[in-house]
Amino acid sequence: MTSLFLVRHGETDWNRQRRIQGSTDIPLNDAGRAQAAEAAHRLRGLIDAGRPVAVAASDLGRAQETAGIIAEELALGPVAVYPDLRERSYGQAEGLRPEEFSERWGSWDRAEVPGAEAWPAVRRRALRGLRAAVGDARRATAPAASTVVIVSHGALLRELIRHASAGEFPLDGERLPNGSIHRLHVERDHLSLLSYEAAEDALRVTATTESIVASGQA
């Protein structure tokens, strides 16, 4: 079994300004770097010290820097980068605030934004990236069981949590804060959600398991 910790990257200026980032490569700000260090501190208390630990990240700078801070604070090896773990592309919506989005395209869940990545494609890509990161860590540490820390982005992490909970979590309207940590494990080809963190420091404890292979995904 592989223990899995999903971490949302630290804050950026666009997060603070409530702008949609998507695949736009916005760096961490000082608050985001502090959040990354705090996530490392919390992970130190959660990770089994007897297991080897691998750190993986999206190829976007805010995720890579967050992962690098975590790896440095925990004295871990280099960060492995997986483009499949990058944030959803929001097309023409990137750079806009939510109210500007609503004025142009209406409801968030029904909007058809030019150039935006389709949600089913995001989930397939997220699962592909997760499988690659976990598979590489398992091969590197076999026969020992491993722990994998993946630093990624809000929308992509939501899709992984939704997949692992068969759509039950996160609850409607819940936001995954910058620097939040979500606990799962992978046993063979099944992804189990143990808990996730929503805004206002709410901890949702779950007991759900789904295949790590998306429907229709080879």
XYZ file of C-alpha atoms in Angstrom:
218
model
C 0.000 0.000 0.000
C 1.195 3.511 -0.838
C 0.342 6.395 1.485
C -0.570 9.480 -0.506
C -0.701 13.122 0.553
C -2.129 15.631 -1.910
C -1.101 19.225 -1.214
C -2.450 22.353 -2.847
C 0.295 24.843 -3.718
C 0.818 27.989 -1.635
C -0.788 31.331 -2.335
C 0.001 33.513 -5.354
C -0.894 37.130 -6.003
C -3.663 35.954 -8.325
C -5.090 33.787 -5.531
C -5.123 36.844 -3.277
C -6.784 38.914 -6.014
C -9.313 36.124 -6.685
C -8.222 35.736 -10.289
C -8.641 32.468 -12.191
C -5.156 31.054 -12.769
C -5.555 27.771 -14.578
C -2.473 26.987 -16.638
C -1.109 30.549 -16.362
C 2.234 30.218 -14.563
C 1.930 32.599 -11.593
C 4.659 32.315 -8.903
C 4.180 32.012 -5.157
C 4.109 35.150 -3.075
C 5.665 35.402 0.400
C 2.475 34.185 2.070
C 2.499 31.172 -0.257
C 6.072 30.319 0.699
C 5.116 30.476 4.363
C 2.149 28.180 3.662
C 4.482 25.702 1.963
C 6.770 25.683 5.013
C 3.758 25.203 7.280
C 2.560 22.298 5.123
C 6.006 20.717 5.492
C 5.800 21.110 9.266
C 2.385 19.426 9.324
C 3.508 16.648 6.987
C 6.386 15.867 9.342
C 3.811 14.852 11.934
C 1.719 12.829 9.480
C 4.294 10.858 7.518
C 5.520 7.474 8.729
C 9.202 8.077 9.421
C 9.982 4.443 8.647
C 8.945 4.708 5.002
C 10.794 6.231 2.066
C 9.110 9.418 0.835
C 8.900 10.726 -2.736
C 7.796 14.248 -3.639
C 6.117 15.007 -6.971
C 4.663 18.169 -8.464
C 2.936 19.757 -11.404
C 5.220 21.438 -13.910
C 3.819 24.887 -13.057
C 6.153 27.049 -11.005
C 3.872 27.600 -8.009
C 3.547 23.855 -7.469
C 7.212 23.134 -8.066
C 8.305 25.824 -5.601
C 5.858 24.570 -2.963
C 7.138 21.022 -3.443
C 10.749 22.210 -3.301
C 10.158 23.950 0.031
C 8.509 20.816 1.420
C 11.350 18.591 0.192
C 13.982 20.915 1.647
C 12.244 21.254 5.018
C 11.867 17.469 5.303
C 15.364 16.700 3.942
C 13.955 14.664 1.057
C 15.300 13.987 -2.413
C 14.654 16.019 -5.565
C 11.122 16.766 -6.713
C 9.834 14.695 -9.640
C 7.821 16.794 -12.113
C 4.770 15.517 -14.012
C 3.046 17.778 -16.577
C -0.141 15.718 -16.219
C -0.512 17.131 -12.686
C -0.831 20.751 -13.880
C -3.967 22.781 -13.313
C -6.952 22.731 -15.615
C -6.741 25.211 -18.453
C -9.573 27.728 -18.186
C -8.983 29.150 -21.648
C -10.255 32.703 -22.063
C -11.313 32.836 -18.392
C -7.745 32.932 -17.075
C -6.931 36.202 -15.363
C -10.589 37.048 -14.689
C -12.287 37.421 -11.306
C -15.382 35.284 -10.549
C -17.808 38.154 -11.119
C -16.249 38.844 -14.532
C -16.552 35.155 -15.357
C -20.252 35.167 -14.425
C -20.932 38.241 -16.521
C -19.450 36.556 -19.614
C -20.501 32.921 -19.263
C -22.999 32.599 -16.421
C -23.027 29.689 -13.977
C -19.609 28.221 -13.196
C -20.717 24.593 -13.476
C -22.508 25.057 -16.814
C -20.265 27.555 -18.563
C -18.708 26.729 -21.914
C -15.552 28.826 -21.978
C -13.598 29.022 -25.247
C -10.307 27.162 -24.926
C -11.101 25.587 -21.553
C -10.181 21.947 -20.912
C -13.191 19.656 -20.564
C -13.743 18.299 -17.055
C -13.665 14.597 -18.074
C -10.291 15.216 -19.736
C -9.001 16.876 -16.549
C -9.906 13.825 -14.492
C -8.344 11.388 -16.948
C -5.169 13.444 -17.016
C -5.092 13.776 -13.217
C -5.387 10.018 -12.764
C -2.712 9.418 -15.379
C -0.347 11.767 -13.550
C -1.132 10.190 -10.193
C -0.529 6.693 -11.531
C 2.807 7.779 -13.000
C 3.985 9.435 -9.783
C 2.923 6.524 -7.589
C 4.314 3.947 -10.009
C 7.702 5.660 -10.174
C 7.864 5.896 -6.376
C 6.960 2.238 -5.959
C 9.626 1.135 -8.416
C 12.234 3.301 -6.712
C 11.495 1.984 -3.210
C 10.496 -1.654 -3.841
C 10.058 -3.862 -1.943
C 9.459 -1.280 0.821
C 6.085 0.459 0.996
C 6.351 4.132 0.094
C 4.789 7.490 0.845
C 4.157 9.968 -1.968
C 3.552 13.693 -1.533
C 1.995 15.288 -4.633
C 1.782 19.072 -4.919
C -0.798 20.234 -7.416
C -3.726 22.624 -7.907
C -7.235 23.196 -6.628
C -9.315 22.003 -9.574
C -7.131 18.999 -10.290
C -7.098 17.922 -6.625
C -10.880 18.294 -6.489
C -11.170 15.896 -9.430
C -8.966 13.323 -7.683
C -10.975 13.636 -4.464
C -14.231 13.375 -6.387
C -12.984 10.282 -8.173
C -11.859 8.597 -4.951
C -15.206 9.375 -3.266
C -17.441 8.523 -6.251
C -18.493 12.176 -6.428
C -19.473 12.499 -2.762
C -16.692 14.919 -1.794
C -15.798 17.766 -1.724
C -19.230 19.073 -0.804
C -20.824 21.682 -3.039
C -19.283 25.087 -2.429
C -16.304 23.802 -0.463
C -12.921 25.279 -1.319
C -9.572 23.533 -0.873
C -7.318 26.194 0.693
C -3.782 26.986 -0.405
C -1.393 24.721 1.490
C -4.140 22.246 2.413
C -3.305 18.546 2.825
C -5.560 15.668 1.742
C -4.893 12.080 2.810
C -5.433 9.042 0.586
C -3.855 5.682 -0.026
C -3.368 3.518 -3.062
C -3.619 -0.257 -2.846
C -3.029 -2.027 -6.151
C -5.216 -0.053 -8.562
C -7.608 1.422 -5.995
C -7.504 4.960 -4.626
C -9.006 5.459 -1.156
C -9.861 8.842 0.335
C -9.215 9.046 4.071
C -9.730 12.754 4.747
C -9.588 16.150 3.098
C -9.363 19.747 4.246
C -11.850 22.389 3.201
C -11.872 26.120 3.909
C -12.291 27.344 7.484
C -9.996 24.481 8.564
C -12.782 21.921 8.313
C -11.491 18.368 8.205
C -13.717 15.932 6.368
C -13.112 12.326 7.363
C -14.200 9.805 4.764
C -14.008 6.120 4.037
C -14.335 5.691 0.296
C -12.476 3.691 -2.318
C -12.518 3.862 -6.112
C -10.393 2.423 -8.888
C -7.386 4.532 -9.776
C -8.186 3.752 -13.421
C -10.737 6.193 -14.827
C -13.696 4.851 -16.739
C -12.633 4.360 -20.336
C -8.994 5.022 -19.493
C -6.438 2.548 -20.746
